[in-house]
Short mmCIF file of C-alpha atoms in Angstrom, two decimals:
data_model
loop_
_atom_site.label_atom_id
_atom_site.label_comp_id
_atom_site.label_asym_id
_atom_site.label_seq_id
_atom_site.Cartn_x
_atom_site.Cartn_y
_atom_site.Cartn_z
CA UNK A 45 -158.53 -15.39 -116.98
CA UNK A 46 -161.91 -16.42 -115.40
CA UNK A 47 -164.55 -17.58 -117.76
CA UNK A 48 -166.63 -20.63 -118.98
CA UNK A 49 -164.28 -23.47 -120.07
CA UNK A 50 -165.60 -26.82 -122.03
CA UNK A 51 -162.38 -28.61 -122.40
CA UNK A 52 -160.99 -30.66 -119.60
CA UNK A 53 -157.94 -29.14 -117.84
CA UNK A 54 -154.53 -31.01 -117.08
CA UNK A 55 -155.82 -31.12 -113.53
CA UNK A 56 -159.27 -30.73 -111.97
CA UNK A 57 -159.91 -29.85 -108.50
CA UNK A 58 -162.82 -30.77 -106.42
CA UNK A 59 -164.34 -27.82 -104.63
CA UNK A 60 -167.21 -29.30 -102.45
CA UNK A 61 -166.66 -28.62 -98.90
CA UNK A 62 -164.60 -25.54 -99.66
CA UNK A 63 -165.11 -21.83 -99.73
CA UNK A 64 -163.99 -19.89 -102.78
CA UNK A 65 -162.46 -16.35 -102.24
CA UNK A 66 -160.23 -13.87 -103.96
CA UNK A 67 -156.96 -13.92 -102.52
CA UNK A 68 -156.11 -12.25 -99.35
CA UNK A 69 -154.78 -8.79 -99.20
CA UNK A 70 -151.96 -7.82 -96.62
CA UNK A 71 -152.36 -3.93 -96.72
CA UNK A 72 -149.81 -3.05 -94.16
CA UNK A 73 -146.59 -5.01 -93.46
CA UNK A 74 -143.10 -4.41 -92.88
CA UNK A 75 -140.90 -6.82 -95.10
CA UNK A 76 -137.78 -5.12 -94.19
CA UNK A 77 -138.12 -5.80 -90.58
CA UNK A 78 -139.58 -9.52 -90.51
CA UNK A 79 -137.71 -12.34 -88.95
CA UNK A 80 -135.52 -10.05 -86.83
CA UNK A 81 -137.03 -10.73 -83.45
CA UNK A 82 -134.53 -11.21 -80.83
CA UNK A 83 -131.94 -9.30 -82.92
CA UNK A 84 -129.87 -7.76 -81.18
CA UNK A 85 -131.94 -8.39 -78.26
CA UNK A 86 -135.58 -9.19 -77.37
CA UNK A 87 -138.13 -6.47 -76.84
CA UNK A 88 -138.64 -7.16 -72.99
CA UNK A 89 -140.97 -4.27 -72.33
CA UNK A 90 -143.10 -4.98 -75.46
CA UNK A 91 -143.37 -1.19 -76.24
CA UNK A 92 -143.24 0.61 -79.60
CA UNK A 93 -140.29 2.71 -78.21
CA UNK A 94 -138.17 -0.28 -77.19
CA UNK A 95 -138.89 -1.84 -80.69
CA UNK A 96 -137.82 1.19 -82.31
CA UNK A 97 -134.52 1.38 -80.49
CA UNK A 98 -133.85 -2.25 -81.21
CA UNK A 99 -134.64 -1.79 -85.00
CA UNK A 100 -132.32 1.23 -84.83
CA UNK A 101 -129.49 -0.81 -83.76
CA UNK A 102 -130.35 -3.94 -86.00
CA UNK A 103 -130.54 -1.80 -89.28
CA UNK A 104 -127.08 -0.74 -88.89
CA UNK A 105 -126.23 -4.32 -90.24
CA UNK A 106 -128.87 -4.22 -93.07
CA UNK A 107 -127.47 -5.35 -96.60
CA UNK A 108 -129.53 -6.11 -99.69
CA UNK A 109 -128.88 -9.90 -99.35
CA UNK A 110 -130.22 -9.73 -95.77
CA UNK A 111 -133.44 -7.74 -96.48
CA UNK A 112 -134.17 -9.96 -99.79
CA UNK A 113 -133.57 -13.24 -97.96
CA UNK A 114 -135.84 -12.56 -95.09
CA UNK A 115 -138.47 -10.61 -97.10
CA UNK A 116 -138.79 -13.34 -99.70
CA UNK A 117 -138.99 -16.10 -97.05
CA UNK A 118 -142.02 -14.24 -95.62
CA UNK A 119 -143.45 -13.66 -99.07
CA UNK A 120 -143.57 -17.50 -99.53
CA UNK A 121 -145.09 -17.80 -96.04
CA UNK A 122 -147.86 -15.50 -97.14
CA UNK A 123 -148.32 -17.18 -100.40
CA UNK A 124 -149.19 -20.39 -98.54
CA UNK A 125 -151.57 -18.49 -96.47
CA UNK A 126 -153.43 -17.26 -99.47
CA UNK A 127 -151.83 -13.75 -99.81
CA UNK A 128 -151.16 -12.65 -103.23
CA UNK A 129 -151.36 -9.02 -102.87
CA UNK A 130 -149.19 -7.00 -100.34
CA UNK A 131 -148.45 -3.36 -99.46
CA UNK A 132 -145.06 -3.19 -97.57
CA UNK A 133 -143.44 -0.55 -95.61
CA UNK A 134 -139.65 0.23 -96.49
CA UNK A 135 -137.79 2.28 -93.84
CA UNK A 136 -135.96 5.01 -95.42
CA UNK A 137 -134.23 6.42 -92.43
CA UNK A 138 -130.89 5.07 -93.90
CA UNK A 139 -128.92 7.31 -96.36
CA UNK A 140 -128.29 4.28 -98.61
CA UNK A 141 -131.69 3.27 -98.77
CA UNK A 142 -130.99 -0.35 -98.34
CA UNK A 143 -133.93 -1.80 -97.43
CA UNK A 144 -136.23 0.20 -100.05
CA UNK A 145 -133.83 -0.82 -103.09
CA UNK A 146 -134.06 -4.46 -102.10
CA UNK A 147 -137.80 -4.42 -101.56
CA UNK A 148 -138.18 -2.75 -104.99
CA UNK A 149 -136.12 -5.41 -106.65
CA UNK A 150 -137.99 -8.08 -104.86
CA UNK A 151 -141.29 -6.43 -106.08
CA UNK A 152 -140.22 -6.99 -109.47
CA UNK A 153 -139.05 -10.51 -109.17
CA UNK A 154 -142.23 -11.90 -107.80
CA UNK A 155 -144.33 -9.83 -110.08
CA UNK A 156 -145.34 -13.16 -112.36
CA UNK A 157 -147.32 -14.40 -109.21
CA UNK A 158 -147.74 -11.78 -106.80
CA UNK A 159 -148.28 -8.18 -106.53
CA UNK A 160 -146.32 -6.00 -104.21
CA UNK A 161 -146.70 -2.27 -103.53
CA UNK A 162 -143.61 -0.54 -101.75
CA UNK A 163 -144.20 2.38 -99.66
CA UNK A 164 -141.15 4.55 -98.45
CA UNK A 165 -141.57 4.96 -94.59
CA UNK A 166 -139.62 7.51 -92.48
CA UNK A 167 -139.26 5.54 -89.42
CA UNK A 168 -137.47 8.67 -87.60
CA UNK A 169 -139.88 11.09 -88.90
CA UNK A 170 -139.70 13.92 -91.54
CA UNK A 171 -139.18 17.10 -89.52
CA UNK A 172 -137.34 15.18 -86.55
CA UNK A 173 -134.96 13.77 -89.09
CA UNK A 174 -134.78 16.48 -92.14
CA UNK A 175 -132.85 14.26 -94.43
CA UNK A 176 -136.04 12.16 -94.67
CA UNK A 177 -137.67 14.65 -96.86
CA UNK A 178 -134.86 14.22 -99.63
CA UNK A 179 -134.86 10.49 -98.91
CA UNK A 180 -138.80 10.43 -99.71
CA UNK A 181 -138.10 12.21 -103.03
CA UNK A 182 -135.46 10.01 -103.95
CA UNK A 183 -137.51 6.84 -103.14
CA UNK A 184 -140.16 7.95 -105.45
CA UNK A 185 -137.82 8.57 -108.18
CA UNK A 186 -136.45 4.90 -107.65
CA UNK A 187 -139.82 3.67 -108.18
CA UNK A 188 -141.61 3.62 -104.76
CA UNK A 189 -145.43 3.44 -104.99
CA UNK A 190 -146.32 5.76 -102.16
CA UNK A 191 -144.68 7.67 -99.18
CA UNK A 192 -145.69 7.81 -95.57
CA UNK A 193 -145.24 9.88 -92.34
CA UNK A 194 -145.38 9.20 -88.64
CA UNK A 195 -146.72 12.36 -87.19
CA UNK A 196 -147.17 11.29 -83.70
CA UNK A 197 -143.61 10.91 -83.15
CA UNK A 198 -142.62 14.29 -84.56
CA UNK A 199 -141.25 16.55 -81.50
CA UNK A 200 -144.67 18.65 -81.34
CA UNK A 201 -147.99 18.67 -82.85
CA UNK A 202 -147.09 21.40 -85.01
CA UNK A 203 -144.06 19.62 -86.53
CA UNK A 204 -146.40 16.54 -86.89
CA UNK A 205 -148.89 18.74 -89.11
CA UNK A 206 -145.99 20.07 -90.73
CA UNK A 207 -144.55 16.47 -91.57
CA UNK A 208 -148.14 15.53 -93.09
CA UNK A 209 -148.09 18.73 -95.27
CA UNK A 210 -144.60 17.59 -96.71
CA UNK A 211 -145.81 14.22 -97.22
CA UNK A 212 -148.90 15.26 -99.17
CA UNK A 213 -147.20 17.79 -101.20
CA UNK A 214 -144.65 15.18 -102.44
CA UNK A 215 -147.47 12.88 -103.18
CA UNK A 216 -149.39 15.44 -105.18
CA UNK A 217 -146.27 16.25 -107.01
CA UNK A 218 -145.61 12.64 -108.06
CA UNK A 219 -149.12 11.34 -108.06
CA UNK A 220 -148.43 8.66 -105.52
CA UNK A 221 -150.14 6.90 -102.68
CA UNK A 222 -150.15 8.22 -98.96
CA UNK A 223 -149.88 5.72 -96.21
CA UNK A 224 -149.57 7.31 -92.82
CA UNK A 225 -148.55 5.68 -89.49
CA UNK A 226 -151.18 7.73 -87.68
CA UNK A 227 -151.76 8.08 -83.95
CA UNK A 228 -150.14 4.79 -82.85
CA UNK A 229 -150.31 5.83 -79.12
CA UNK A 230 -152.51 5.62 -76.13
CA UNK A 231 -153.27 9.47 -76.12
CA UNK A 232 -156.52 11.04 -76.65
CA UNK A 233 -154.80 14.25 -77.44
CA UNK A 234 -153.08 12.70 -80.56
CA UNK A 235 -155.32 13.99 -83.32
CA UNK A 236 -153.53 13.46 -86.53
CA UNK A 237 -156.30 11.38 -88.15
CA UNK A 238 -158.29 14.55 -88.75
CA UNK A 239 -155.24 16.24 -90.24
CA UNK A 240 -154.90 13.28 -92.61
CA UNK A 241 -158.53 13.55 -93.61
CA UNK A 242 -158.36 16.98 -94.15
CA UNK A 243 -155.28 16.99 -96.34
CA UNK A 244 -156.73 14.08 -98.37
CA UNK A 245 -159.62 16.33 -99.26
CA UNK A 246 -157.56 19.55 -99.79
CA UNK A 247 -155.14 17.66 -101.95
CA UNK A 248 -157.52 15.66 -103.84
CA UNK A 249 -155.91 12.51 -103.24
CA UNK A 250 -158.63 11.23 -100.95
CA UNK A 251 -159.01 7.25 -101.87
CA UNK A 252 -155.13 7.24 -102.49
CA UNK A 253 -154.69 8.03 -98.81
CA UNK A 254 -154.51 5.53 -96.02
CA UNK A 255 -154.15 6.05 -92.22
CA UNK A 256 -152.96 2.89 -90.71
CA UNK A 257 -153.26 1.92 -86.84
CA UNK A 258 -155.17 5.18 -85.72
CA UNK A 259 -155.03 3.62 -82.22
CA UNK A 260 -155.68 7.03 -80.40
CA UNK A 261 -159.22 6.94 -81.80
CA UNK A 262 -160.00 4.36 -79.08
CA UNK A 263 -159.56 7.04 -76.54
CA UNK A 264 -161.42 10.13 -78.14
CA UNK A 265 -164.62 11.49 -76.52
CA UNK A 266 -167.56 10.50 -78.48
CA UNK A 267 -168.43 13.98 -79.80
CA UNK A 268 -165.03 14.56 -81.18
CA UNK A 269 -164.78 10.87 -82.63
CA UNK A 270 -168.10 11.67 -84.54
CA UNK A 271 -166.47 14.77 -86.08
CA UNK A 272 -163.51 12.80 -87.26
CA UNK A 273 -165.46 9.79 -88.47
CA UNK A 274 -167.40 11.99 -90.50
CA UNK A 275 -164.29 13.69 -91.91
CA UNK A 276 -163.00 10.14 -92.73
CA UNK A 277 -166.32 9.19 -94.58
CA UNK A 278 -166.37 12.34 -96.67
CA UNK A 279 -162.61 12.28 -97.51
CA UNK A 280 -162.48 8.52 -98.76
CA UNK A 281 -159.32 8.02 -96.74
CA UNK A 282 -158.86 4.08 -96.02
CA UNK A 283 -158.11 3.17 -92.51
CA UNK A 284 -156.04 0.04 -91.82
CA UNK A 285 -156.36 -1.74 -88.33
CA UNK A 286 -153.45 -3.98 -87.11
CA UNK A 287 -155.17 -6.03 -84.24
CA UNK A 288 -152.28 -8.41 -83.54
CA UNK A 289 -149.59 -5.90 -83.10
CA UNK A 290 -151.54 -3.18 -81.47
CA UNK A 291 -153.37 -5.18 -78.79
CA UNK A 292 -149.97 -6.48 -77.82
CA UNK A 293 -148.10 -3.26 -77.70
CA UNK A 294 -150.71 -0.44 -76.63
CA UNK A 295 -151.56 0.15 -73.21
CA UNK A 296 -148.14 -0.72 -71.77
CA UNK A 297 -148.11 2.39 -69.94
CA UNK A 298 -151.64 2.42 -68.50
CA UNK A 299 -153.03 1.18 -65.17
CA UNK A 300 -156.32 -0.66 -65.24
CA UNK A 301 -158.69 -0.52 -66.86
CA UNK A 302 -156.24 -0.96 -69.83
CA UNK A 303 -156.98 0.51 -73.15
CA UNK A 304 -155.62 -1.80 -76.05
CA UNK A 305 -155.53 0.88 -78.68
CA UNK A 306 -157.76 -0.78 -81.36
CA UNK A 307 -159.32 1.57 -83.62
CA UNK A 308 -163.07 1.74 -83.79
CA UNK A 309 -163.48 -0.78 -86.54
CA UNK A 310 -167.19 -1.45 -86.36
CA UNK A 311 -168.14 2.32 -86.10
CA UNK A 312 -165.94 3.45 -89.02
CA UNK A 313 -167.26 0.56 -91.04
CA UNK A 314 -170.75 1.38 -90.30
CA UNK A 315 -170.19 5.03 -91.08
CA UNK A 316 -168.92 4.06 -94.64
CA UNK A 317 -165.17 4.28 -94.07
CA UNK A 318 -163.23 1.60 -95.98
CA UNK A 319 -161.60 -0.55 -93.40
CA UNK A 320 -159.16 -3.26 -93.78
CA UNK A 321 -157.34 -5.48 -91.63
CA UNK A 322 -153.69 -6.32 -91.76
CA UNK A 323 -150.85 -8.41 -90.01
CA UNK A 324 -148.30 -5.84 -89.86
CA UNK A 325 -145.35 -7.40 -88.19
CA UNK A 326 -143.88 -10.89 -88.57
CA UNK A 327 -141.27 -12.03 -85.89
CA UNK A 328 -139.83 -8.37 -85.45
CA UNK A 329 -138.28 -6.17 -82.52
CA UNK A 330 -141.88 -4.89 -82.29
CA UNK A 331 -143.84 -8.28 -82.15
CA UNK A 332 -142.32 -11.60 -81.81
CA UNK A 333 -145.19 -13.63 -83.34
CA UNK A 334 -147.20 -13.83 -86.51
CA UNK A 335 -147.79 -16.55 -89.17
CA UNK A 336 -148.96 -14.72 -92.20
CA UNK A 337 -152.50 -16.22 -91.67
CA UNK A 338 -154.81 -13.41 -92.26
CA UNK A 339 -157.47 -15.09 -90.65
CA UNK A 340 -155.97 -14.91 -87.33
CA UNK A 341 -155.84 -11.17 -87.68
CA UNK A 342 -159.64 -11.19 -88.58
CA UNK A 343 -160.22 -13.38 -85.51
CA UNK A 344 -158.91 -11.20 -83.01
CA UNK A 345 -160.47 -8.36 -84.54
CA UNK A 346 -163.84 -10.08 -84.18
CA UNK A 347 -163.16 -10.17 -80.37
CA UNK A 348 -161.66 -6.82 -80.04
CA UNK A 349 -164.40 -4.89 -82.15
CA UNK A 350 -167.25 -7.04 -80.76
CA UNK A 351 -168.12 -8.21 -84.28
CA UNK A 352 -169.26 -11.51 -83.70
CA UNK A 353 -172.76 -11.48 -85.53
CA UNK A 354 -173.10 -13.48 -88.93
CA UNK A 355 -173.01 -10.48 -91.06
CA UNK A 356 -170.18 -8.42 -89.13
CA UNK A 357 -167.94 -11.79 -89.54
CA UNK A 358 -168.78 -11.83 -93.19
CA UNK A 359 -167.57 -8.09 -93.22
CA UNK A 360 -164.18 -9.15 -91.61
CA UNK A 361 -163.50 -11.55 -94.22
CA UNK A 362 -164.11 -8.74 -96.84
CA UNK A 363 -161.67 -6.74 -94.54
CA UNK A 364 -158.89 -8.99 -95.66
CA UNK A 365 -160.17 -9.23 -99.28
CA UNK A 366 -162.23 -6.77 -100.88
CA UNK A 367 -161.64 -3.95 -98.85
CA UNK A 368 -157.84 -4.39 -98.39
CA UNK A 369 -158.00 -4.39 -102.36
CA UNK A 370 -159.77 -1.06 -102.33
CA UNK A 371 -157.04 0.29 -99.90
CA UNK A 372 -154.36 -0.94 -102.68
CA UNK A 373 -156.61 0.59 -105.53
CA UNK A 374 -156.40 -2.82 -107.19
CA UNK A 375 -157.99 -3.08 -110.67
CA UNK A 376 -159.68 -6.39 -111.76
CA UNK A 377 -159.55 -7.99 -108.31
CA UNK A 378 -162.18 -10.46 -107.43
CA UNK A 379 -163.90 -13.52 -108.93
CA UNK A 380 -165.75 -12.34 -112.01
CA UNK A 381 -165.48 -12.90 -115.57
CA UNK A 382 -162.66 -11.49 -117.43
CA UNK A 383 -160.75 -11.10 -114.32
CA UNK A 384 -157.33 -12.94 -113.95
CA UNK A 385 -157.75 -16.24 -112.44
CA UNK A 386 -156.55 -15.45 -108.98
CA UNK A 387 -158.54 -17.13 -106.11
CA UNK A 388 -157.91 -19.34 -102.91
CA UNK A 389 -160.03 -22.23 -101.69
CA UNK A 390 -160.14 -22.95 -98.05
CA UNK A 391 -161.79 -25.95 -96.16
CA UNK A 392 -165.12 -24.52 -94.55
CA UNK A 393 -168.59 -23.99 -95.02
CA UNK A 394 -168.84 -19.99 -94.70
CA UNK A 395 -167.03 -16.93 -93.44
CA UNK A 396 -168.11 -17.85 -89.70
CA UNK A 397 -166.66 -21.39 -90.16
CA UNK A 398 -163.41 -19.73 -91.51
CA UNK A 399 -162.74 -17.03 -88.83
CA UNK A 400 -163.76 -19.83 -86.01
CA UNK A 401 -161.14 -22.41 -87.49
CA UNK A 402 -158.60 -20.10 -89.52
CA UNK A 403 -157.58 -23.01 -91.67
CA UNK A 404 -154.82 -22.64 -94.13
CA UNK A 405 -155.36 -22.47 -97.71
CA UNK A 406 -155.99 -25.71 -99.52
CA UNK A 407 -155.09 -24.28 -102.82
CA UNK A 408 -153.71 -20.79 -104.01
CA UNK A 409 -154.28 -20.14 -107.61
CA UNK A 410 -152.37 -17.08 -109.30
CA UNK A 411 -152.99 -16.48 -112.80
CA UNK A 412 -154.65 -19.67 -113.48
CA UNK A 413 -151.68 -21.69 -111.97
CA UNK A 414 -151.70 -23.60 -108.59
CA UNK A 415 -148.86 -21.77 -106.92
CA UNK A 416 -149.35 -23.32 -103.35
CA UNK A 417 -151.32 -26.41 -102.02
CA UNK A 418 -151.46 -27.72 -98.24
CA UNK A 419 -152.70 -31.18 -97.56
CA UNK A 420 -155.42 -31.11 -94.72
CA UNK A 421 -154.09 -32.48 -91.32
CA UNK A 422 -155.54 -35.82 -90.47
CA UNK A 423 -156.56 -36.52 -86.60
CA UNK A 424 -157.58 -39.69 -85.11
CA UNK A 425 -158.92 -40.47 -81.89
CA UNK A 426 -158.16 -43.97 -80.55
CA UNK A 427 -160.49 -44.04 -77.65
CA UNK A 428 -164.29 -43.72 -77.32
CA UNK A 429 -165.52 -41.27 -74.69
CA UNK A 430 -166.74 -43.27 -71.80
CA UNK A 431 -164.78 -46.34 -72.58
CA UNK A 432 -163.26 -48.12 -69.67
CA UNK A 433 -159.60 -48.24 -69.39
CA UNK A 434 -159.43 -52.00 -70.19
CA UNK A 435 -162.07 -52.22 -72.81
#
């Protein structure tokens, strides 16, 4: 617990030249799909639809050991990067709920030093795959922290809205989180974001609701976007942007000028909407890259959202810390007297320096214990600029 201490500790860490932050928050990741890029084949088109097809094939071979091994490896990777709070999706389009059960077990295993929320995610839809409604119910009975929907992949708009109504009804019944994959398409006519905001207000779930991706909002006409933005602000719905994967995956079917499907981060933030930034995928059929460094996601968001002012960059760091914590509804998060001693230290001077260089965490502390440490790289230059070849 954080507070004043007079006695010397067993170990003292020199903090000069470092930035002290609360731990990073990964508010949207798929731990069940991590480290499967290239299995059974590479996503050569880079599209969401080829990724879904590849995952459909790969998940036929899922076992609990398979999911646990890969997910635990990535959690270790995230911890080294200063992430101690994670919201993961678990695909429940599987009668045995293999991935969900494995991630629920992993959640308990890492609880002493890492906090994980598990969201039951119906990758194949709810109306398009009717069995998924019962699986969502079963997932909540097994202990899932929340449930989701993917309305833009349902057969029609009407079916998409119906899938959201099912999701919100179950969430009201169980008092859980709602985390919707919303409008992850390059289509101005995909308007489920307004439905999510409306249902959040109608159900009273409000801040317990999150809309992830919201890519289509990049293509909305301004008058309509202003309406949706106002609904989001009034509803309390959180928005999660995934700049790494969406900038790579969106716009694949467009001619130039190509849209990149990044939700309107700056505009939503300035309107009072809680926006967080997430990594989303780490070496999956959907996205072949990823290191778990949250500052990489913030760095790309700075470019795509035109957020390069000093206060804007500081806000980007808040989007991977305190705003992510608000999305997960974390209690006692942050560096304050009486809070658990959870914090990270990174070499740098301020938020601008961190986003510019994206350093790995020097120290990661969970409940007062150093759980990860990275020695800084040492670089040496053996010539002086302007020095002759024979000097």
